[in-house]
Structure formats: C-alpha cells, structure tokens
Tab-separated table of C-alpha atoms and ligand atoms in Angstrom:
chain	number	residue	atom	x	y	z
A	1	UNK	CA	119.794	-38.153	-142.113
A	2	UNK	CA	123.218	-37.663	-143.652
A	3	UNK	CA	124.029	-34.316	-141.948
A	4	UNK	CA	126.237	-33.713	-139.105
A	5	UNK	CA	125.443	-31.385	-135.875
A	6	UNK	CA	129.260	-29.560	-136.742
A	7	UNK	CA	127.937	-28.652	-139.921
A	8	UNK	CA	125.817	-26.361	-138.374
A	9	UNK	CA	127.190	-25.084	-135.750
A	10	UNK	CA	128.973	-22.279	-137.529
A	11	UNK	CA	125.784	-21.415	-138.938
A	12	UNK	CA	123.387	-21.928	-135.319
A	13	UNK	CA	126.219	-19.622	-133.298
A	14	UNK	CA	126.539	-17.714	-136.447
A	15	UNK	CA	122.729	-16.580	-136.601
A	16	UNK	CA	122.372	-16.433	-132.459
A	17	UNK	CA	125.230	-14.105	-132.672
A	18	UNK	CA	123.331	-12.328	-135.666
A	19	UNK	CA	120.547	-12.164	-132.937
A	20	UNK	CA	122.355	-10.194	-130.416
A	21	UNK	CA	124.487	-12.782	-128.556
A	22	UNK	CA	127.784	-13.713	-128.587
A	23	UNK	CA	130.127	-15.431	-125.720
A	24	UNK	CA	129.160	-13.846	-122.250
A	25	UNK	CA	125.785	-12.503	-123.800
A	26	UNK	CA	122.637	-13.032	-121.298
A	27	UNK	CA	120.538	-15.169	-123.366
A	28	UNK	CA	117.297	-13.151	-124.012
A	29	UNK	CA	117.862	-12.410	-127.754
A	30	UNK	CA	118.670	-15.400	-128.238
A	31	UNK	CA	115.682	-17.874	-127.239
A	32	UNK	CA	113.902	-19.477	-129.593
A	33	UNK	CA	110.291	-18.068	-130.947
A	34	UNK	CA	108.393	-20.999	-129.142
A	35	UNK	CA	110.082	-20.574	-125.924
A	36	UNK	CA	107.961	-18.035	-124.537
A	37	UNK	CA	104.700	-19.291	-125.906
A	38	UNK	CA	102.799	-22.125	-124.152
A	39	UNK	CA	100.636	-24.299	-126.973
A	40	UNK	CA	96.805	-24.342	-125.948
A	41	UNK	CA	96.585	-27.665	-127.206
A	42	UNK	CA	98.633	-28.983	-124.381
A	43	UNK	CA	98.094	-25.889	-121.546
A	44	UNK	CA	94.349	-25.386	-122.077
A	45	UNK	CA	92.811	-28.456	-122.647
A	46	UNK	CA	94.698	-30.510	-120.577
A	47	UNK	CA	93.722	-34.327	-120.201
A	48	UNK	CA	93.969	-37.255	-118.107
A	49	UNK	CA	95.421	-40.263	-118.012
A	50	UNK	CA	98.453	-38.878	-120.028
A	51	UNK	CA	102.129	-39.935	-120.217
A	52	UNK	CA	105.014	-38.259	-121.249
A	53	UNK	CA	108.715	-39.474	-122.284
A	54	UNK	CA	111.664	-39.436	-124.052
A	55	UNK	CA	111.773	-40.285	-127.824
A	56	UNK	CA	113.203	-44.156	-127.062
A	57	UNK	CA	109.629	-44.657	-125.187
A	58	UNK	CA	107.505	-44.351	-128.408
A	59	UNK	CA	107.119	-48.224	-129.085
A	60	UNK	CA	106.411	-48.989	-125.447
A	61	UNK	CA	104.006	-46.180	-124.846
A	62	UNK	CA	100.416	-47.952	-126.342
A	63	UNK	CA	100.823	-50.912	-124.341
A	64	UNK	CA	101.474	-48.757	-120.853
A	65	UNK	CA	98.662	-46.191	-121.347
A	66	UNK	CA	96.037	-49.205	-121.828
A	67	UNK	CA	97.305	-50.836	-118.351
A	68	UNK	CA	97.154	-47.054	-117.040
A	69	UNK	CA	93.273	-46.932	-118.112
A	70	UNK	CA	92.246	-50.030	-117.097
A	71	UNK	CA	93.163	-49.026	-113.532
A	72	UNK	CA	96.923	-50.253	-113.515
A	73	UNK	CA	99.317	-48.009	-111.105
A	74	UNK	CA	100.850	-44.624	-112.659
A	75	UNK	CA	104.547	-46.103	-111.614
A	76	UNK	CA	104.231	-50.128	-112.670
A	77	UNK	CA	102.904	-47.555	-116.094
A	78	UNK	CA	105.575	-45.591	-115.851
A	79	UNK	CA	108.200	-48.404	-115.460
A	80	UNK	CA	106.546	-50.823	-118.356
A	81	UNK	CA	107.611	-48.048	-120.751
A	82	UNK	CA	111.310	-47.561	-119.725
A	83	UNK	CA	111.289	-51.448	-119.146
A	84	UNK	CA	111.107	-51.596	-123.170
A	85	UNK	CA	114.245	-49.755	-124.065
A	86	UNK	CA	116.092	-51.327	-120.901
A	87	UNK	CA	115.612	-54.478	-122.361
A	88	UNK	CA	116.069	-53.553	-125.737
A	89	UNK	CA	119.777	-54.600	-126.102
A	90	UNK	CA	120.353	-52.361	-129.361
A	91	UNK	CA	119.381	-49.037	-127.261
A	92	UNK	CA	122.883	-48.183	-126.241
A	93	UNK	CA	122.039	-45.565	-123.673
A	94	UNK	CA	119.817	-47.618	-121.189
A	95	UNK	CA	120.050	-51.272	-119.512
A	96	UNK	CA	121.207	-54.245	-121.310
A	97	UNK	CA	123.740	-53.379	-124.123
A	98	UNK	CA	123.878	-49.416	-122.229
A	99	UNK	CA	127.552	-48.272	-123.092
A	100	UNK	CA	129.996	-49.152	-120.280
A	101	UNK	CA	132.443	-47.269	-118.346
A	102	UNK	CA	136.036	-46.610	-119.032
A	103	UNK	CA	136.575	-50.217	-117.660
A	104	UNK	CA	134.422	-51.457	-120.525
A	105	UNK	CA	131.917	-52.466	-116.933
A	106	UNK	CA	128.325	-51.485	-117.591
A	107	UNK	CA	127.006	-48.851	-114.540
A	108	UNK	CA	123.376	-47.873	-114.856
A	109	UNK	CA	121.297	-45.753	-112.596
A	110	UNK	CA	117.935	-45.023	-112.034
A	111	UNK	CA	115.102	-43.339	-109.719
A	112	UNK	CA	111.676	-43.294	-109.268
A	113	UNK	CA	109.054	-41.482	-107.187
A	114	UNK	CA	105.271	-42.837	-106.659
A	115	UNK	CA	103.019	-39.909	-106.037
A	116	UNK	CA	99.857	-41.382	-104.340
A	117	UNK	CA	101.933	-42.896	-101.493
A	118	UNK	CA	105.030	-39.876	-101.327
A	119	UNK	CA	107.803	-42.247	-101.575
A	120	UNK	CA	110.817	-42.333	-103.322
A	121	UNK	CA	113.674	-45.294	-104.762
A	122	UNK	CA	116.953	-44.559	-106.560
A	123	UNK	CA	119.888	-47.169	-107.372
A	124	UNK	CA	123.168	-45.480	-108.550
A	125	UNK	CA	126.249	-47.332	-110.424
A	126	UNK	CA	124.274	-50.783	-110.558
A	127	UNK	CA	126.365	-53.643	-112.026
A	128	UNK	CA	125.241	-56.913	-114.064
A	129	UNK	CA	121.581	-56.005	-112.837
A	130	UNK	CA	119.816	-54.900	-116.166
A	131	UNK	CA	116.102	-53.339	-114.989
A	132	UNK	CA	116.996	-50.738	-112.689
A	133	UNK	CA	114.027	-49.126	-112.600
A	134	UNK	CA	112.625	-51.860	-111.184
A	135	UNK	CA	115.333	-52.137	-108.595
A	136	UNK	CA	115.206	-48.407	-107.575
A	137	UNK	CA	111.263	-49.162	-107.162
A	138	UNK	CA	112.371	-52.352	-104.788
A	139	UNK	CA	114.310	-50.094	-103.001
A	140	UNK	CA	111.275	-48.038	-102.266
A	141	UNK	CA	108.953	-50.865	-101.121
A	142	UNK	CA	111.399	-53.438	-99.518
A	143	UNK	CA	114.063	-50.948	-97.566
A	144	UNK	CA	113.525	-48.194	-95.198
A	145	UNK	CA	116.348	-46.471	-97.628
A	146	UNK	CA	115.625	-43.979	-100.756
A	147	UNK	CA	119.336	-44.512	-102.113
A	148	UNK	CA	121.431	-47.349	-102.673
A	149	UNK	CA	124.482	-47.823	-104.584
A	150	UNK	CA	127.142	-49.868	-106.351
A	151	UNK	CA	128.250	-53.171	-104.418
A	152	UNK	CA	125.168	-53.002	-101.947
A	153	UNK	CA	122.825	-51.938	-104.983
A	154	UNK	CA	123.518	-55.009	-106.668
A	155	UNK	CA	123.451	-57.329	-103.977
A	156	UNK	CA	120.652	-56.222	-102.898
A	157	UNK	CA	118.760	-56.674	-106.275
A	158	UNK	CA	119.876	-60.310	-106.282
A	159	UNK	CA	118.295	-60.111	-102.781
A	160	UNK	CA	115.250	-59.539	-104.362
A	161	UNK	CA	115.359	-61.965	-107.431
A	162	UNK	CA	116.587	-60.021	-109.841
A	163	UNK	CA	119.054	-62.208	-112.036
A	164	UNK	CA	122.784	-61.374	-112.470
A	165	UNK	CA	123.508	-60.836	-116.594
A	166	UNK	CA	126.394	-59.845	-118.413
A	167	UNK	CA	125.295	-56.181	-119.994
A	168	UNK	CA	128.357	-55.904	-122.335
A	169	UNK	CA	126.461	-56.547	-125.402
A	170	UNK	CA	129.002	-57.529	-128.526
A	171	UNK	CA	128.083	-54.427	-130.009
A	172	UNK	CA	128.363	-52.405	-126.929
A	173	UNK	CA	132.004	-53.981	-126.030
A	174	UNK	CA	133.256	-53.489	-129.943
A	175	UNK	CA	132.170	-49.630	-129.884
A	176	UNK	CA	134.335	-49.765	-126.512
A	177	UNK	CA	136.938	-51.750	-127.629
A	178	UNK	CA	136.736	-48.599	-130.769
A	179	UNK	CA	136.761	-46.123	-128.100
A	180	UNK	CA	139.870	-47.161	-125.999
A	181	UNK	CA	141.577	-47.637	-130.003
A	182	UNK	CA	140.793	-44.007	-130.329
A	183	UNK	CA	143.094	-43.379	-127.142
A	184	UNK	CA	145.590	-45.516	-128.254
A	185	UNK	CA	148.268	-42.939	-129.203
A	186	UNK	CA	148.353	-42.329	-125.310
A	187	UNK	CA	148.422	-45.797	-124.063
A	188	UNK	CA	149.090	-49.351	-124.806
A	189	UNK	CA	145.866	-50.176	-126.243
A	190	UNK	CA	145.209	-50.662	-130.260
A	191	UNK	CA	147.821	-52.578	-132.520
A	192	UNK	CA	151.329	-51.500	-131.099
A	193	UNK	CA	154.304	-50.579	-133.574
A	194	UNK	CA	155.034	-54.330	-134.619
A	195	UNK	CA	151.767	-54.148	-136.593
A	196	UNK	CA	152.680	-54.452	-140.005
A	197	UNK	CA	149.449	-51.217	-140.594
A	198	UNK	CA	151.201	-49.314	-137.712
A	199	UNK	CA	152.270	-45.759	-138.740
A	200	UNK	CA	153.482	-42.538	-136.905
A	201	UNK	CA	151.068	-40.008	-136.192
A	202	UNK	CA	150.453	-37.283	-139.249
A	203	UNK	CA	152.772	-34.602	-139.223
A	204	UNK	CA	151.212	-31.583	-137.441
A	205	UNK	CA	151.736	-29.434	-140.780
A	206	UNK	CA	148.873	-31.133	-142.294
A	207	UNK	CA	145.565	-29.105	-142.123
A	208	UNK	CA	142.990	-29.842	-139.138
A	209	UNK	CA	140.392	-31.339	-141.403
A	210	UNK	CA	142.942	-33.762	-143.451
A	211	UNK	CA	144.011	-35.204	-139.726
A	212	UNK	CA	140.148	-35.448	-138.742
A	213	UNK	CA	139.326	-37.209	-142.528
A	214	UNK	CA	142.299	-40.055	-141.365
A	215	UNK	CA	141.246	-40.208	-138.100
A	216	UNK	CA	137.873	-41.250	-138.938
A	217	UNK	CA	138.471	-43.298	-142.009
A	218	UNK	CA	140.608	-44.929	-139.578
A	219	UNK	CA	138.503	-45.673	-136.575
A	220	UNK	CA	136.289	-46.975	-139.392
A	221	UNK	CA	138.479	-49.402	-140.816
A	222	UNK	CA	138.929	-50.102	-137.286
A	223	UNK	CA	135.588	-50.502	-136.548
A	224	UNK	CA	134.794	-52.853	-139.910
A	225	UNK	CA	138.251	-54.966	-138.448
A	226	UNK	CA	136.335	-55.413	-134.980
A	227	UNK	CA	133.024	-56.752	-136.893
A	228	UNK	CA	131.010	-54.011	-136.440
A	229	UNK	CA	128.168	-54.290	-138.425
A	230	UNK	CA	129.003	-51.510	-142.044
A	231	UNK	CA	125.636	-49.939	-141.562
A	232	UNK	CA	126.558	-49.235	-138.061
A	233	UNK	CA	130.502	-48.351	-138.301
A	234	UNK	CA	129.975	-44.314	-138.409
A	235	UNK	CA	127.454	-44.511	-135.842
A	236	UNK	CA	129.811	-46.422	-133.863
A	237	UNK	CA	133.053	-43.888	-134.279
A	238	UNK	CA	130.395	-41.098	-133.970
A	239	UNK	CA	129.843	-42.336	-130.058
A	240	UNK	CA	133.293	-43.292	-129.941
A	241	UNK	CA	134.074	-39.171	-130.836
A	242	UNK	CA	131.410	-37.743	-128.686
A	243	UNK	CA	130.619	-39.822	-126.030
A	244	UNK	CA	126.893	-39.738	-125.222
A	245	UNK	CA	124.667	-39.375	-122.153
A	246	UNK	CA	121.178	-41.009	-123.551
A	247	UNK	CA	118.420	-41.666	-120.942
A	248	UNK	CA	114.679	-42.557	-120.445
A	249	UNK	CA	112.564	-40.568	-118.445
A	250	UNK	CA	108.725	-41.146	-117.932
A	251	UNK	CA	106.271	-39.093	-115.950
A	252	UNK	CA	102.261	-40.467	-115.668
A	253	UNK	CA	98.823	-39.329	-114.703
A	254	UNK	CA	95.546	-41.550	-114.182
A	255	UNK	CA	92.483	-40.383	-114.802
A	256	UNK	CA	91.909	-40.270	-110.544
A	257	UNK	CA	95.050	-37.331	-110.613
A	258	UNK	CA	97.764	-39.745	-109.591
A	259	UNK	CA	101.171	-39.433	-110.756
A	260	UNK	CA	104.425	-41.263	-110.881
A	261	UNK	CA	108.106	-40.318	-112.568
A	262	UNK	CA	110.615	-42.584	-112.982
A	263	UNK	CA	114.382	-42.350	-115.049
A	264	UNK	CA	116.600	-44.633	-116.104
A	265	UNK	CA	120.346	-44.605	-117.823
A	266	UNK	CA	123.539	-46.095	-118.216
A	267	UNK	CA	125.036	-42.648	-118.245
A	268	UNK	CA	128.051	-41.084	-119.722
A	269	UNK	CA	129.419	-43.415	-122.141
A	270	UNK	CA	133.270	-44.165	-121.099
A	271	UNK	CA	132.526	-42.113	-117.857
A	272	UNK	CA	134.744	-42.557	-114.831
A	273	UNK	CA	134.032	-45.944	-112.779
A	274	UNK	CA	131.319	-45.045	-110.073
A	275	UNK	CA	130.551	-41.752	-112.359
A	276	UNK	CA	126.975	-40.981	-111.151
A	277	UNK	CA	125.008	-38.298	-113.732
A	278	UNK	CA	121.727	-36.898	-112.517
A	279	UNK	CA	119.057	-40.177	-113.154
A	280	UNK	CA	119.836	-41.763	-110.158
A	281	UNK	CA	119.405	-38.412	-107.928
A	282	UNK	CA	115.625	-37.531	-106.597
A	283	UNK	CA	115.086	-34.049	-107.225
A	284	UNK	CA	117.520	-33.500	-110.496
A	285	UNK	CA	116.578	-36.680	-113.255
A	286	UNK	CA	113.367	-37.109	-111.263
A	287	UNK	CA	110.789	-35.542	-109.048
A	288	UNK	CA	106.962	-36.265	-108.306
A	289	UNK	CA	104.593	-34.086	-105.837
A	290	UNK	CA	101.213	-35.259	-106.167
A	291	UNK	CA	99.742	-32.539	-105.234
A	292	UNK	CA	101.428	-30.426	-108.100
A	293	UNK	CA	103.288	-32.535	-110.833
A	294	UNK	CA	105.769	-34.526	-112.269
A	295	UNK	CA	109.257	-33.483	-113.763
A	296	UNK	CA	112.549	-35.356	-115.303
A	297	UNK	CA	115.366	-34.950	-117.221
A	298	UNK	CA	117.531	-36.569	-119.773
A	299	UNK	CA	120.876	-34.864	-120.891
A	300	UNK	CA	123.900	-33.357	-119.828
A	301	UNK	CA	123.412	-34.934	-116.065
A	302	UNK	CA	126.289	-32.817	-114.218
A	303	UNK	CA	124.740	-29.538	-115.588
A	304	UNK	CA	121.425	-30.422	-114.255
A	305	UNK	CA	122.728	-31.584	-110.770
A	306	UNK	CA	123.195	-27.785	-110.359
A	307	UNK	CA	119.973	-26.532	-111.039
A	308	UNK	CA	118.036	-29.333	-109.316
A	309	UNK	CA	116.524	-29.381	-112.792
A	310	UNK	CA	113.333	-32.036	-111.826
A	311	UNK	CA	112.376	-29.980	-108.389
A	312	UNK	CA	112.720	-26.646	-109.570
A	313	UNK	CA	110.200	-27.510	-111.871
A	314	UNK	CA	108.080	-28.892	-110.259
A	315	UNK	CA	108.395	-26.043	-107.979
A	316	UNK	CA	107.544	-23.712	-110.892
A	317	UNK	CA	104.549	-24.925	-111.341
A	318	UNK	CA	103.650	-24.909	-107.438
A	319	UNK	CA	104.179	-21.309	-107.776
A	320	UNK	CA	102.118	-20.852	-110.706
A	321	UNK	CA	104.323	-21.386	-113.784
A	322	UNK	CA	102.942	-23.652	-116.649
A	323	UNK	CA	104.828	-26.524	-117.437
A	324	UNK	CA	106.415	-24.558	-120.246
A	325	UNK	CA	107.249	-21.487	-118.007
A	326	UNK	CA	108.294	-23.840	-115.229
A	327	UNK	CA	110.757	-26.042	-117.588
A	328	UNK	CA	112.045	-23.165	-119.496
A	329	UNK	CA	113.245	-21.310	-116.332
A	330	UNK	CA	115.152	-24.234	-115.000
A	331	UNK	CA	117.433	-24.096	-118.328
A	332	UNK	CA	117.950	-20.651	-117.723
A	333	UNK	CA	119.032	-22.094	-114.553
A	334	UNK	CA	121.432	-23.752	-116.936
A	335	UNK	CA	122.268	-20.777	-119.000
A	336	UNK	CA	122.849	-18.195	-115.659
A	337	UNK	CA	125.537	-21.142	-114.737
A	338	UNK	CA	127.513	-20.188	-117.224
A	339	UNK	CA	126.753	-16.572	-117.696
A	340	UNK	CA	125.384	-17.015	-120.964
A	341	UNK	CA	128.483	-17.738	-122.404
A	342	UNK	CA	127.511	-19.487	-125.997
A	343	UNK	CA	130.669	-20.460	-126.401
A	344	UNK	CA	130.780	-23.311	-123.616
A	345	UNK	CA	126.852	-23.532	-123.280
A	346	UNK	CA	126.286	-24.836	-127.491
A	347	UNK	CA	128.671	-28.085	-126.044
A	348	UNK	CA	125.934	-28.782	-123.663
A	349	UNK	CA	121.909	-30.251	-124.604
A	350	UNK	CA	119.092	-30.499	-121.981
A	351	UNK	CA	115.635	-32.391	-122.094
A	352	UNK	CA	113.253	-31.278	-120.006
A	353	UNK	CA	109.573	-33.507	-119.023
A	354	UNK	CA	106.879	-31.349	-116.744
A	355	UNK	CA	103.734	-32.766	-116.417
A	356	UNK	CA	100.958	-30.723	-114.228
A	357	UNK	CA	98.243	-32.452	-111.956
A	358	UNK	CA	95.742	-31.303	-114.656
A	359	UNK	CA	97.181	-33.362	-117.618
A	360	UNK	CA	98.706	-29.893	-118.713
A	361	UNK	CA	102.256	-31.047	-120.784
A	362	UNK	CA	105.699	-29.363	-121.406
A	363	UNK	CA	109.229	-30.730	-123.231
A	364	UNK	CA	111.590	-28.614	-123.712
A	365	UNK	CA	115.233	-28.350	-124.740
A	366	UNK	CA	118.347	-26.460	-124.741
A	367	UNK	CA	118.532	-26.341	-128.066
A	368	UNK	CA	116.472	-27.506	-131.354
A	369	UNK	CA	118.348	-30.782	-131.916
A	370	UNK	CA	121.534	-31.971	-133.637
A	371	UNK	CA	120.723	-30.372	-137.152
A	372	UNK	CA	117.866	-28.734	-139.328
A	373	UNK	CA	115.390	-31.409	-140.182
A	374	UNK	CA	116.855	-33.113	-137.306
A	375	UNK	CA	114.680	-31.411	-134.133
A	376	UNK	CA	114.423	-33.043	-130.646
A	377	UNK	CA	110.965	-35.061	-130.018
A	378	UNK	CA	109.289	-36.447	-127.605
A	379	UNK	CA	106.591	-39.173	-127.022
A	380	UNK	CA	102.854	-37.991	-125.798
A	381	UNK	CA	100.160	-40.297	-124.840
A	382	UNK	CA	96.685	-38.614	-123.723
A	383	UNK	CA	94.089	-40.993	-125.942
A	384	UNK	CA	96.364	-40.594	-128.893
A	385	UNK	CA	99.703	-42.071	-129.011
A	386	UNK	CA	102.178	-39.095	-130.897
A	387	UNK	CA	105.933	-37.869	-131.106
A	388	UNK	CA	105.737	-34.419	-130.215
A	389	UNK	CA	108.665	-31.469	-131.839
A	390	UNK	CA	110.152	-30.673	-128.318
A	391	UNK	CA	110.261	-26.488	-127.918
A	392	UNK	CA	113.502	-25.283	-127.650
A	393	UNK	CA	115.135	-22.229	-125.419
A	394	UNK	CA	117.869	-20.978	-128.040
A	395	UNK	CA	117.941	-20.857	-131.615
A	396	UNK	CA	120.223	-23.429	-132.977
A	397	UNK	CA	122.100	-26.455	-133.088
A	398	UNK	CA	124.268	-28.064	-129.370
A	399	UNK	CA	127.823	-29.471	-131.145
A	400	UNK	CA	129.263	-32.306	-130.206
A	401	UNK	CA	131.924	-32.093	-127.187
A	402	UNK	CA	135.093	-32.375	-127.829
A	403	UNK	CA	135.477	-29.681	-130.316
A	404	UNK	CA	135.939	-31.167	-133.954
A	405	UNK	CA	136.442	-29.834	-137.174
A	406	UNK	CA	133.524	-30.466	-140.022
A	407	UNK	CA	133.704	-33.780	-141.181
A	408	UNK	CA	134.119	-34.230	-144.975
A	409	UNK	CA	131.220	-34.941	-146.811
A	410	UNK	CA	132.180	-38.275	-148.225
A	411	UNK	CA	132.222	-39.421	-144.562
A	412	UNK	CA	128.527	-38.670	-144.143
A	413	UNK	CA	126.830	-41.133	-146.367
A	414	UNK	CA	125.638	-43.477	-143.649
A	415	UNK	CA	121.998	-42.612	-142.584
A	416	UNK	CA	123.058	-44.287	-139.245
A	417	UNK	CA	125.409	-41.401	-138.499
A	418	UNK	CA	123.390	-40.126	-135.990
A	419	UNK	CA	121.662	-42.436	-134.407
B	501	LIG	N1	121.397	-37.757	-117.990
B	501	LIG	C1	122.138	-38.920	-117.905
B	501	LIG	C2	123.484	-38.755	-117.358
B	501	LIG	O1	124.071	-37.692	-117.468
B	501	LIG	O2	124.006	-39.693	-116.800
C-alpha cells in the first residue's frame, strides 16, 4: 500500500461533487451504489452462532467462535476476541501499547452488554489496567453500578485482581515523544535553539507542499533519532499527523439466539486527559437487546455520541429495518448533523456493526476507506471465518484531519504508511 488517503481526496470530493453534491448538499446523490442494497447472502440466509467485528479481530475470531459452539457464553466470546488485540502490544489503538494521552498516560475505555441476563458494564479513562473489557464486564457482575471511571475505575479493577502494568509501550511512548516534537515550535519540547541541527522555521514564501516535504522528512529523521524502528518511521509521523481513534468492537449470537456486544479502545490518540470517545458509553460504542440485536461502533467517537449510533440501530431494526437499513440511517444521523456539508463531513469516518437476532449481518461505513484498493473490512464468523468489504454510505475517500497538502511521492515508499 504506498498510496496516501490525500491523494484522493481531490479526486473522491471531486467525483461526489460530479454526482450532484457539493458543501451543504443533502447527501442522496451522493451514497454509494451498495448503500441501498442489502446482500442476500447475509439478510436472507441468516445463520447462527455468528460473530461480527472490527478488522483487528480477524486472528482472534477462530478460537472464540469454537468456545461459542461448544456452549461457551456469547460475552466471555465476545471478550476472548477483543482480549487478543488488547493484549497485542503492537495494536496501537487498544490496551497495552494503545496510544496515550497528551500526558503521554495511557486512558482506555470500554463497555459491554450481556443479552440473556439485560445487564450492562462500562469503564471510562482506565489507567495502568490493560483488559478493560474485562473490567467493564466486572463492573457488571461485582457492582450494583453500570459506569465507572478514572481513579475509582482503576482501583476498583485492582479490587478485583486485575494487575497494575505500565501501558506505555517503547514504541507507543517514541511515536508520543514524535508527536509532542511535532508541537515543538509552540512549546519547549524537541531540541531547543542550542542544538547544533536547530534552524528557524521556513520562510512562509516557500510553497505549501515544500514546507509539508521538510516537515515530514523531518519528523522522520526525528523519528529514526528516537529508535523507531525504519520500517515503521512513516507510519509513526503518519499517527503523529493525524491522530487516530482505532477501536474493537464485537457483537455475538449462539446458536440458542443469545447475544452479547462488547467495545474496547484507548481512544483519541493525544486526546485531552480524561477525554472519553463513545466505547465506554452504553447506547453509542455499544448496545445489546436480546430480544432484537446487537450494534457497535468504532470511529469518530464524538460524532457518534450524537446520534446514539449503537441504540438507534438497534432500534432500526426493532422497527423493522435490516441491519443494513438500520446502520445506514444512523450515519445519515451523522450526515443531517452537519447538513450534508462534504466539506467538514470527508474529515470524519464511521464503522458501523448490526447484528439481528436471526444471524442477519450489516457493516457499514462513512466512507469506502482511506484509498482505492484500500476499502474498509470487517471480520465475519458464521461456520466460515472471512474479512468482509464493509458497504459504504458515500462514494469516496474520508482525509485525514488536520487538513494537509499531498505528500510527495518519494515520501510514500513505505508499505507501512498506513497502517
Ligand atoms: N471510537 C473511539 C473513540 O473515539 O474514542
């Protein structure tokens, strides 16, 4: 993968404008072919035990549907996936090694709901603990509480056994250590003017994409001088640029029509200390009715706050939607927040998971992914273990936020650029 997602932005707003929509356009003529059709495959021939999750699941998922088949509980199913990249301490958007705050302090959160006994669990800004999901499910069993958070979260984890661990992975605390360089024209960090490599910023007269090439071949030098492994150096000042918001979410059937959904995150890379996105909060990264389905989200978490993104699907589909309908209409949800205005809306990506009673399946995003070639997948188990193309709303590519000019070519050699 040597593209980037700015390359095609031009040519993503470019052909949704050719389509009929430009900045404060509704989005109708803009939505992607599949949006509007369900696939039988998945709608009509639904079945059961199934699981659905994000991408980062795949390598956990085998192991999790044959515990779910011998008789093993949809949420302990559930949890054994997103246990996998939680503990996985080169995933750098979950658990151990998650990227921290702006402290360089690790936060995760994470929630859960268990369908066959109605109960919920969520843990929010969780220090030093690494398997939230597994404290958020404590939560649930061993407190009279749904919520707990920071300070009390943690303590309460220890409570329970959980062991205390530092989550700043080396590679984790070197992309931070990047990130707060990056800033370093506007505070004290990074090597101050008695470096003997220190220079003045680049005259403003030079050309956007000149500044962007220095800025980058200089957070890379940076990043080679902090030991970051050369394969991973772009990857690392690609985070640094665009701070990401990766997640896991899992939702689970048995074969008796039991279902669980459970999320899990470190959030907003660099956020604000205490910065909670939407995993933590029943009802927008997570939500379980057993007598309908089970929904969650991964993705720009403040967007889906407002649309209550897990509930209102699972509402959807109370009311008769499919999972696609159901899914699809809460990113419109999305979309109507912001009048349709592409402008602001292509900074943004949504994921969402919508699993019916039946075994019936939905994923669907925002948009198709970072970059053509590139689409957004996600991992289906129903008998046969698969990554799935997830179905998109609008036609095109999100682009990183901030705003940034194309980066040169010669910058995108590294395959690891966008992972
Ligand atoms: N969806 C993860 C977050 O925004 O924190």
């Amino acid at each position: 993968m040597t593209f980037s997602r700015r390359d095609f932005v031009k040519s993503s707003v470019l052909g949704a404008v050719a389509a009929g929509v430009g900045a404060h356009t509704a989005f109708p003529d803009a939505l992607a072919e599949d949006s509007q059709q369900g696939h039988a495959s998945k709608e009509d021939s639904p079945k059961r035990p199934v699981i659905i999750c994000a991408h980062n699941g795949y390598a956990y998922t085998e192991a999790a549907y044959a515990f779910l088949k011998s008789g093993g509980d949809t949420l302990e199913a559930g949890i054994r996936v997103v246990k996998g990249p939680e503990d996985d301490p080169n995933d750098d958007s979950v658990g151990l090694g998650g990227l921290p705050n702006e402290e360089g302090v690790v936060e995760l959160d994470s929630c859960c709901m268990h369908g066959p006994t109605r109960r919920a669990g969520s843990v929010g800004g969780v220090r030093n603990i690494k398997n939230v999901s597994m404290v958020g499910r404590a939560v649930m069993e061993h407190t009279g509480h749904v919520m707990l958070v920071g300070e009390g979260a943690e303590k309460f984890a220890v409570a329970m056994g959980f062991p205390r661990e530092n989550l700043l992975t080396e590679r984790s605390r070197k992309i931070w250590l990047l990130w707060k360089e990056f800033n370093s024209d506007r505070d004290w960090w990074g090597p101050g003017m008695a470096d003997p490599h220190w220079h003045p910023p680049a005259p403003d007269s030079k050309p956007q994409a000149d500044l962007w090439r220095d800025r980058i071949q200089q957070l890379q030098q940076r990043a080679a001088d902090l030991g970051i492994e050369p394969e991973f150096q772009l990857a690392a000042v690609h985070r640094v640029l665009f701070p990401p918001t990766g997640t896991i979410h899992c939702s689970v059937l048995n074969d008796k029509g039991e279902m669980s959904g459970i999320t899990t995150t470190s959030g907003l890379a660099f956020k604000l200390p205490g910065r909670c996105g939407d995993s933590p909060i029943i009802g927008a990264g997570c939500y379980t009715d057993q007598d309908i389905g089970s929904a969650g989200a991964t993705g720009a978490g403040e967007e889906n706050i407002k649309v209550a993104g897990a509930h209102t699907i699972v509402e959807n589909m109370r009311h008769g939607m499919s999972p696609q309908e159901a899914a699809m209409d809460a990113l419109k949800r999305i979309v109507r927040n912001y009048n349709g205005d592409m402008t602001k809306l292509r900074y943004m990506d949504m994921t969402y998971y919508a699993l019916r009673k039946d075994g019936a399946y939905a994923c669907v995003c925002l948009w198709e992914g970072y970059s053509p070639g590139n689409p957004h997948k996600f991992t289906v188990h129903d008998g046969t273990l698969r990554s799935e193309v997830t179905t998109p709303l609008l036609k095109g590519y999100s682009q990183d936020w901030p705003p940034f000019p194309p980066i040169p070519d010669e910058l995108k050699k590294d395959s690891y650029y966008l992972k």
